[in-house]
mmCIF file of C-alpha atoms in Angstrom:
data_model
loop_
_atom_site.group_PDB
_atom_site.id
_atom_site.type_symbol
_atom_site.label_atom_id
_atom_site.label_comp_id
_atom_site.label_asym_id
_atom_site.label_seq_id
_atom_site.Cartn_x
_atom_site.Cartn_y
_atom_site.Cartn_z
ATOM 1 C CA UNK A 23 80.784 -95.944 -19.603
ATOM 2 C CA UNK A 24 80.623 -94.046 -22.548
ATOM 3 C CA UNK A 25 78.925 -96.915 -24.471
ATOM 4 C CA UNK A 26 76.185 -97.752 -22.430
ATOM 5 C CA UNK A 27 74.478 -93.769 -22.978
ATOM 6 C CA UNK A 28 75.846 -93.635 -26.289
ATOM 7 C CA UNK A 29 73.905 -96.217 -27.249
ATOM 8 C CA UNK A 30 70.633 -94.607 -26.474
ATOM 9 C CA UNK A 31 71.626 -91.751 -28.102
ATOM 10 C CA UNK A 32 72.272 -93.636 -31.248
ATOM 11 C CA UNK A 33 69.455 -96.314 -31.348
ATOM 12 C CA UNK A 34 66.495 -94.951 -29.757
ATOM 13 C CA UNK A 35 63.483 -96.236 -31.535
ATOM 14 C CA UNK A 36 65.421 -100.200 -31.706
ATOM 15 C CA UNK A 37 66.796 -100.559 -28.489
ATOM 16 C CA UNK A 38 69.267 -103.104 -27.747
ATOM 17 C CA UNK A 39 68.562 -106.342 -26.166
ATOM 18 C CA UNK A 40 70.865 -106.750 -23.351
ATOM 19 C CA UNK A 41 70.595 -110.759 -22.374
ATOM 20 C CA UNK A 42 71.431 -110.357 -18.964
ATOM 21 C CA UNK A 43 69.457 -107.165 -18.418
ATOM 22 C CA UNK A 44 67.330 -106.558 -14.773
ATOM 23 C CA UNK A 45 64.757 -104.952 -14.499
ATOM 24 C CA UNK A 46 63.370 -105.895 -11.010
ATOM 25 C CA UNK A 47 60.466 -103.916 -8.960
ATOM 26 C CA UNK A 48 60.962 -102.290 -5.665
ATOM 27 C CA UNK A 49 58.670 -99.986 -3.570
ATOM 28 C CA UNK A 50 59.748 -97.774 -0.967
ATOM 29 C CA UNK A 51 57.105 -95.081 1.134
ATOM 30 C CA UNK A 52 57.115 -91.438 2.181
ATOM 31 C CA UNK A 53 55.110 -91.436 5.263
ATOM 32 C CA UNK A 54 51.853 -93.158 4.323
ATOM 33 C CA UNK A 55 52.203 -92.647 0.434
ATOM 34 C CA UNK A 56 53.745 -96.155 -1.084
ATOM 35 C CA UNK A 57 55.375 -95.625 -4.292
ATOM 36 C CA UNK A 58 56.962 -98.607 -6.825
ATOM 37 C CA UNK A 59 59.694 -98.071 -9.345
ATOM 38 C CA UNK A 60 62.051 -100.758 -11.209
ATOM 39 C CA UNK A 61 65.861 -101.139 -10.202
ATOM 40 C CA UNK A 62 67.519 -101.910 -13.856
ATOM 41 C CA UNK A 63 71.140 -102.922 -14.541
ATOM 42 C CA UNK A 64 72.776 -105.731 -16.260
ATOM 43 C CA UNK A 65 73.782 -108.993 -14.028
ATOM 44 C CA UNK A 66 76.420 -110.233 -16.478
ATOM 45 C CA UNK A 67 78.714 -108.853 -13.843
ATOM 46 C CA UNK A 68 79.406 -108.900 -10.135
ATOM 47 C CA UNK A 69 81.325 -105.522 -9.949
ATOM 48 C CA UNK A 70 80.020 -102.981 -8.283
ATOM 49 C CA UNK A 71 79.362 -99.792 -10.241
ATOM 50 C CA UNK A 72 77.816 -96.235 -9.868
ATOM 51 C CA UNK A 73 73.782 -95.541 -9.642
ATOM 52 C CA UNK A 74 71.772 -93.493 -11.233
ATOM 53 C CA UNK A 75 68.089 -92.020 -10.281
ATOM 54 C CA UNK A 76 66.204 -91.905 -13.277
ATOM 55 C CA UNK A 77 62.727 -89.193 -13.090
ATOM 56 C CA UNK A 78 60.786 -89.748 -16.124
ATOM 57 C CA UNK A 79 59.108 -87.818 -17.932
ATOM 58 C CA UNK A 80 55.116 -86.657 -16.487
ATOM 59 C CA UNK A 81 53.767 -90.255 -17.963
ATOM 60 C CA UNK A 82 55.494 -91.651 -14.842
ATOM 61 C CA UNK A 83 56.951 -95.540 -14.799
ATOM 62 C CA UNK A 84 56.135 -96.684 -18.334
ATOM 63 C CA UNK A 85 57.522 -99.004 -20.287
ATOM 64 C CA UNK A 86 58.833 -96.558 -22.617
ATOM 65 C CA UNK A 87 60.900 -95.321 -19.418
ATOM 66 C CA UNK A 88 62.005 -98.617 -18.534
ATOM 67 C CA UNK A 89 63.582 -99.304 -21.510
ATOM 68 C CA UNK A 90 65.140 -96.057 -21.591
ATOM 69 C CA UNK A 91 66.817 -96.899 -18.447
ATOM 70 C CA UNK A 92 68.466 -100.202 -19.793
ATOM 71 C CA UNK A 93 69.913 -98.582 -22.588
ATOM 72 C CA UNK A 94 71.631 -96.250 -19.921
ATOM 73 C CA UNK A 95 72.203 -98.694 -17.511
ATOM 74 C CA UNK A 96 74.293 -101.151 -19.936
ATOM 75 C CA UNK A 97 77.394 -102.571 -17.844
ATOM 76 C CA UNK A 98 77.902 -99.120 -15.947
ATOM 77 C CA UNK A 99 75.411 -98.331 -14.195
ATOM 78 C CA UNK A 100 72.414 -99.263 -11.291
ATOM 79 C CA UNK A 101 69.332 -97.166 -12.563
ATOM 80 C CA UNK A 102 66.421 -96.608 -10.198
ATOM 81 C CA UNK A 103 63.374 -95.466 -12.818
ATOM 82 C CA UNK A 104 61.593 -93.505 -9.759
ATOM 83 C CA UNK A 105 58.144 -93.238 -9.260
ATOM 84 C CA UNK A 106 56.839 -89.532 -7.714
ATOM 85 C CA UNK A 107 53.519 -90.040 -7.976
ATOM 86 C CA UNK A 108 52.468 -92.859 -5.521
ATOM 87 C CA UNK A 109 51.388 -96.415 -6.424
ATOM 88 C CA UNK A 110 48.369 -96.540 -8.224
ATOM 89 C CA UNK A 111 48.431 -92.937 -9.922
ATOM 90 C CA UNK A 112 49.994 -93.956 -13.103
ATOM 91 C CA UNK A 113 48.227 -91.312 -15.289
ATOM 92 C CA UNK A 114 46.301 -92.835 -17.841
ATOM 93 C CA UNK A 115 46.764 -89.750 -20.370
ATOM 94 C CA UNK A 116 49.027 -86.106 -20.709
ATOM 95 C CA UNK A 117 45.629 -84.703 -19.037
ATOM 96 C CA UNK A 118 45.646 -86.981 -15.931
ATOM 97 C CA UNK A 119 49.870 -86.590 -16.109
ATOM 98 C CA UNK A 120 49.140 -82.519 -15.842
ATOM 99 C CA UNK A 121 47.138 -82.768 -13.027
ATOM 100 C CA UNK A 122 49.784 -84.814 -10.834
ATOM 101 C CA UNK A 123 52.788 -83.051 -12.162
ATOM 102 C CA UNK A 124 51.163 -79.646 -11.360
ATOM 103 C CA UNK A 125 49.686 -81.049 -7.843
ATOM 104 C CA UNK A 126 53.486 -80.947 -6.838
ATOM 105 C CA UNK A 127 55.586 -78.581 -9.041
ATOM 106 C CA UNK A 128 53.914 -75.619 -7.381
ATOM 107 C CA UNK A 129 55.067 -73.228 -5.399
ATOM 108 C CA UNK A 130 55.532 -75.536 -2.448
ATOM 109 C CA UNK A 131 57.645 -78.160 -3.523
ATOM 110 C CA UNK A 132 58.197 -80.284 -0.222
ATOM 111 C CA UNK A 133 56.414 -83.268 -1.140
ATOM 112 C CA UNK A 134 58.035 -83.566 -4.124
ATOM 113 C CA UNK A 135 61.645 -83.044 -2.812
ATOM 114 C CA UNK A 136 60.362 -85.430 -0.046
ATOM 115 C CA UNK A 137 59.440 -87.960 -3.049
ATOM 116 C CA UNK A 138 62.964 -87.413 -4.257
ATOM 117 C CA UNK A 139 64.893 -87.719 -1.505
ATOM 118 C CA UNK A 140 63.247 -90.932 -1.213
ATOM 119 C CA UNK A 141 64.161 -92.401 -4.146
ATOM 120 C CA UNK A 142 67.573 -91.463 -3.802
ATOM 121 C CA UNK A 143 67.835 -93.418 -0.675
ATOM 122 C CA UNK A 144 65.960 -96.104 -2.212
ATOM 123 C CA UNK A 145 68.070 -96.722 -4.600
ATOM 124 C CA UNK A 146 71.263 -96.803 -1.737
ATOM 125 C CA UNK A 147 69.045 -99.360 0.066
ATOM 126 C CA UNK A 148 70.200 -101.454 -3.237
ATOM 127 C CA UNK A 149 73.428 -102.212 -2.772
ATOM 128 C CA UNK A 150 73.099 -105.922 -0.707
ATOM 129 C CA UNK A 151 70.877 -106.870 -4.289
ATOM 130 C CA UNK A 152 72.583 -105.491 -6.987
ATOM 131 C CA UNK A 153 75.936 -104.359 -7.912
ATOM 132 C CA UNK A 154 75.690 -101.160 -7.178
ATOM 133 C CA UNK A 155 78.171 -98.499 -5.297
ATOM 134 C CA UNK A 156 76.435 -96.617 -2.948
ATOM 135 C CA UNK A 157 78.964 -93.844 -2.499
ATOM 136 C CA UNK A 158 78.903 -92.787 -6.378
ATOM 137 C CA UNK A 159 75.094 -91.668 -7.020
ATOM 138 C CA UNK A 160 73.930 -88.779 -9.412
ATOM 139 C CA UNK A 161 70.042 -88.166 -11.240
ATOM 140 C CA UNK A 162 68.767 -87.234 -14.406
ATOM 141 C CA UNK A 163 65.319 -86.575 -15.627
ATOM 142 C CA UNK A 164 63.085 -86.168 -18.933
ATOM 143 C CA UNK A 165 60.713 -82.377 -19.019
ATOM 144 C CA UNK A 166 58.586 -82.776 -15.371
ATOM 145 C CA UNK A 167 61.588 -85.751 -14.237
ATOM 146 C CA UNK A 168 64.175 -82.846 -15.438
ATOM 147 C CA UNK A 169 62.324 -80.755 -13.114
ATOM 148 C CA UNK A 170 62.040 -82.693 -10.540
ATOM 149 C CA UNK A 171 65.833 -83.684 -9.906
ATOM 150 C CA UNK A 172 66.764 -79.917 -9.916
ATOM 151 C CA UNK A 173 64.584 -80.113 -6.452
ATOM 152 C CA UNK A 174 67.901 -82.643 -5.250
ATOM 153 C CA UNK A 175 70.250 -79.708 -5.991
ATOM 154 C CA UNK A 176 67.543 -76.347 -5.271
ATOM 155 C CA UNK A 177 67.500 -78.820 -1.568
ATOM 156 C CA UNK A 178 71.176 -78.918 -0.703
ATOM 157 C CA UNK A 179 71.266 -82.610 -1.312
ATOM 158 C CA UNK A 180 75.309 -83.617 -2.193
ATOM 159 C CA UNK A 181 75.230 -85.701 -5.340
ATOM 160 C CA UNK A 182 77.646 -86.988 -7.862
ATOM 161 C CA UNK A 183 75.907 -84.756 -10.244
ATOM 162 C CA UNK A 184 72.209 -84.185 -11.995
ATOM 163 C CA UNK A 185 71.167 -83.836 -15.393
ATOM 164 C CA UNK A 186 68.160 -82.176 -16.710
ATOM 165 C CA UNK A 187 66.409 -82.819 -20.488
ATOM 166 C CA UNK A 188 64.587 -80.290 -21.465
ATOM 167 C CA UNK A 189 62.971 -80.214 -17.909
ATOM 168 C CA UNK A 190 61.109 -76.839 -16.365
ATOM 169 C CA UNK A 191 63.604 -74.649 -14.687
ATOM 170 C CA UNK A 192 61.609 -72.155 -12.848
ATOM 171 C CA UNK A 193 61.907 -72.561 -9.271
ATOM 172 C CA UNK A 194 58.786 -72.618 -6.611
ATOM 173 C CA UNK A 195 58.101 -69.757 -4.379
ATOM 174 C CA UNK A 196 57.499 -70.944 -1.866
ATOM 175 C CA UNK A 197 60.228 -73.824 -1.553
ATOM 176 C CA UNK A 198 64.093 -71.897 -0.644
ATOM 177 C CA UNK A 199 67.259 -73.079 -2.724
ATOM 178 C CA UNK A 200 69.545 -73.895 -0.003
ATOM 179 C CA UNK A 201 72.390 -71.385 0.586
ATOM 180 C CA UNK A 202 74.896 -73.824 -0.741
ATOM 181 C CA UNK A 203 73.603 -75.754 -3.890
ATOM 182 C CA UNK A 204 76.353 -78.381 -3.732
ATOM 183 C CA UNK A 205 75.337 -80.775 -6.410
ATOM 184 C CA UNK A 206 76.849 -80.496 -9.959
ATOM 185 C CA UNK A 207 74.187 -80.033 -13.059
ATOM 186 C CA UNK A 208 74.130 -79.930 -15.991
ATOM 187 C CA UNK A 209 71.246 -78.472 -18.149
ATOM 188 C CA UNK A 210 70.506 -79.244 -21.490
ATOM 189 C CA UNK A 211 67.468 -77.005 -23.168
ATOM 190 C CA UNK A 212 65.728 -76.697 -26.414
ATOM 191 C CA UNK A 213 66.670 -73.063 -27.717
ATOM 192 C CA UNK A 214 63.247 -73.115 -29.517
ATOM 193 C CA UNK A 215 61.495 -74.674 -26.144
ATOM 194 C CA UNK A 216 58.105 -72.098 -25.711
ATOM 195 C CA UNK A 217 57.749 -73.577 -22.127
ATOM 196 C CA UNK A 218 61.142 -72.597 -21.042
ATOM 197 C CA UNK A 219 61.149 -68.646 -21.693
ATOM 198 C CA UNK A 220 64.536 -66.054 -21.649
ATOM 199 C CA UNK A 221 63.363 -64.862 -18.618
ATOM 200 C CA UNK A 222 63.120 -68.419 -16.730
ATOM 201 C CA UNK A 223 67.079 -69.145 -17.899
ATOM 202 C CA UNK A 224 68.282 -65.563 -16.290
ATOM 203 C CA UNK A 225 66.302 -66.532 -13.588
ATOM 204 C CA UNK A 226 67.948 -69.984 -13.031
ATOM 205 C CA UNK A 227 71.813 -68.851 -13.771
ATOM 206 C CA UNK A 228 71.277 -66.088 -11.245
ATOM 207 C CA UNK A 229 69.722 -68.421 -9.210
ATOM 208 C CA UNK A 230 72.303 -70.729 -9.120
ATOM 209 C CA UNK A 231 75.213 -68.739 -9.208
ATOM 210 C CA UNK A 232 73.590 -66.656 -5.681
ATOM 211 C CA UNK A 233 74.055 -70.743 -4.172
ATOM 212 C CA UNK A 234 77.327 -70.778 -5.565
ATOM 213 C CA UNK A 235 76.770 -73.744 -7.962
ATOM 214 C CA UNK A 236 78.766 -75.441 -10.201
ATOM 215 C CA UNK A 237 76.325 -75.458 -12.943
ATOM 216 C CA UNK A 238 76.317 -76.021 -17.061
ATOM 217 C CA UNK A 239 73.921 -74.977 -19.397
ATOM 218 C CA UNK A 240 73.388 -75.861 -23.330
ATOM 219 C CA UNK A 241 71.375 -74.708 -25.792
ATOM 220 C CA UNK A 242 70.714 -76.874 -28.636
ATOM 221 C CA UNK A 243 69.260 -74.530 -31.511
ATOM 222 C CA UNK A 244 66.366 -75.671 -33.229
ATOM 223 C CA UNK A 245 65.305 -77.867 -30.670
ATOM 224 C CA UNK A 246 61.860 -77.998 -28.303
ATOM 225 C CA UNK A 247 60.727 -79.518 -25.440
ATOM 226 C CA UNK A 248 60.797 -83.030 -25.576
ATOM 227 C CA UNK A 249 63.726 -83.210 -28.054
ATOM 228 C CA UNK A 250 65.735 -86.270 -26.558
ATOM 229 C CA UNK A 251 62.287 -88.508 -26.561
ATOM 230 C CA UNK A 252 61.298 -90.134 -29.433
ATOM 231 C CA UNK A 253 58.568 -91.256 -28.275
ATOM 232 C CA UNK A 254 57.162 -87.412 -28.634
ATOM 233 C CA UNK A 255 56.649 -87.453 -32.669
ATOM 234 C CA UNK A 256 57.885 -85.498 -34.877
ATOM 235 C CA UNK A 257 55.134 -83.385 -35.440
ATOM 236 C CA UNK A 258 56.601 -80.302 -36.681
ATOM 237 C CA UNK A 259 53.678 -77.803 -35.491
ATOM 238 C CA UNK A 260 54.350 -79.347 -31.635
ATOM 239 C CA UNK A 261 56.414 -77.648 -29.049
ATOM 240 C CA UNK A 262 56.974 -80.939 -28.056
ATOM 241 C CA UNK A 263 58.689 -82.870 -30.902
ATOM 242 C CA UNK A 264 61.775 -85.422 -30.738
ATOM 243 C CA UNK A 265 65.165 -83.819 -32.504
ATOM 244 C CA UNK A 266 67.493 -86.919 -33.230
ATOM 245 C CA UNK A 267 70.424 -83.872 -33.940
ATOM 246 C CA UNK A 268 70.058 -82.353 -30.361
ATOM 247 C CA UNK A 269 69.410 -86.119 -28.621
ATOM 248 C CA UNK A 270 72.601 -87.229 -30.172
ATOM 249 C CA UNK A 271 74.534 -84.496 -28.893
ATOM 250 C CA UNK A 272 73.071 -84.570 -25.538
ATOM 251 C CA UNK A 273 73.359 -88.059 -24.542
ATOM 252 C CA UNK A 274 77.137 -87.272 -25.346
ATOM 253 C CA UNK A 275 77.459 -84.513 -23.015
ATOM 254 C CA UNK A 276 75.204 -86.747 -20.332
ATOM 255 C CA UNK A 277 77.608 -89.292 -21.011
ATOM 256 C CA UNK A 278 81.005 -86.985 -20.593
ATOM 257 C CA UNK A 279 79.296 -85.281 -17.503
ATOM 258 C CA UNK A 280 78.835 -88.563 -15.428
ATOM 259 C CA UNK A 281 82.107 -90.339 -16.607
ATOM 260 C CA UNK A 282 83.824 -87.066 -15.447
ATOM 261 C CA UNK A 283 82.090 -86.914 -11.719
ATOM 262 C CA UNK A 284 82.216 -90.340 -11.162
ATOM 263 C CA UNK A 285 85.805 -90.304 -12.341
ATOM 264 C CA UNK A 286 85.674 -92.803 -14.789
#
């Protein structure tokens, strides 16, 4: 397992090229709302392994996020690059993108847990079509996607585990974190990150420990939002700027986290 998210880690602007590599489209709906997504994993293989939920960052189902999702998926995994948005709102720029994200990272957060839910179950819809184990299914997400699959856990859902990237952490007021948060995270965070303040972190570790949540956080000094995408630049006036240092590290604890709750 280990080599499949080390490899992103290590080789993220020249991805591999994985010959038998899926990447095949799917749509699902929440009530009216249809929403489209890719289910990626490599065919070389008939064994059945564990799935992942992929959120990506608020740029939604690019090809950028696609291919971030093979190099994760390698031989161990069934990854579901989710679509929260709705079919036909890909946002066209981070202007558009901060209009949709905000629309549902409010203070009501329904629809979006709705929109995640959905995907989750999606993705378990997949196991007649790809070799995927239904019973072994965790998350992970990229800033608004890092956001988003803390909604799973804030919601009471029971997953293998989630992992947010530099994703928001602040919860919304008007949506309740379930008595019980019974889903395992782990949060990795730029130290640096101006978006994510002290007071949000206290806020989320009190937060979490109230639900009784078995929860990790990490620091990674130096590092701001956007740190494990290189796709962000390296612009060093930016508070969002990829940090190869942090990524590295990060797609190794994402990589001990999963192998560990999916017992591998």
């Amino acid at each position: 397992m280990r080599r499949s998210l080390l490899a992103l880690a290590l080789s993220f602007a020249a991805l591999p090229a994985f010959a038998a590599m899926q990447a095949k489209p799917v749509e699902w709906t929440v009530g009216k709302d249809r929403f489209s997504g890719y289910v990626v994993y490599d065919d070389a293989s008939t064994a059945k392994r564990p799935g992942l939920v992929m959120v990506p960052n608020w740029m939604g189902v690019t090809d950028d996020a696609v291919a971030r999702a093979k190099a994760v998926a390698g031989a161990d995994y069934v990854v579901l690059v989710a679509d929260v948005y709705g079919k036909g709102s890909q946002p066209a720029n981070a202007g558009e993108a901060g209009k949709l994200a905000g629309g549902l990272r409010g203070d009501n957060r329904s629809a979006l847990r709705a929109r995640i839910d959905a995907a989750v179950a999606t993705l378990k819809t997949q196991a007649g079509s790809a070799p995927l184990d239904a019973e072994k299914i965790g998350a992970f997400g990229f800033c608004f996607g890092g956001s988003t699959v803390l909604e799973l856990a804030r919601s009471g859902a029971e997953l293998a585990g989630v992992v947010s990237l530099h994703g928001g952490l602040a919860p919304g007021a008007k949506s309740a974190t379930a008595a019980a948060v019974k889903t395992p995270l782990l949060v990795l965070n730029g130290a640096d990150d101006k978006a994510v303040p002290d007071s949000d972190i206290v806020a989320f570790e009190q937060e979490m420990d109230g639900a009784g949540a078995d929860w990790q956080f990490v620091d990674f000094s130096g590092a701001v939002h956007c740190f494990a995408e290189p796709s962000a630049g390296s612009d060093p006036a930016s508070n969002c700027r990829y940090d190869e240092r942090a990524a590295r590290r990060a797609y190794r604890m994402m990589a001990d986290f999963f192998r560990e709750r999916f017992a591998l």
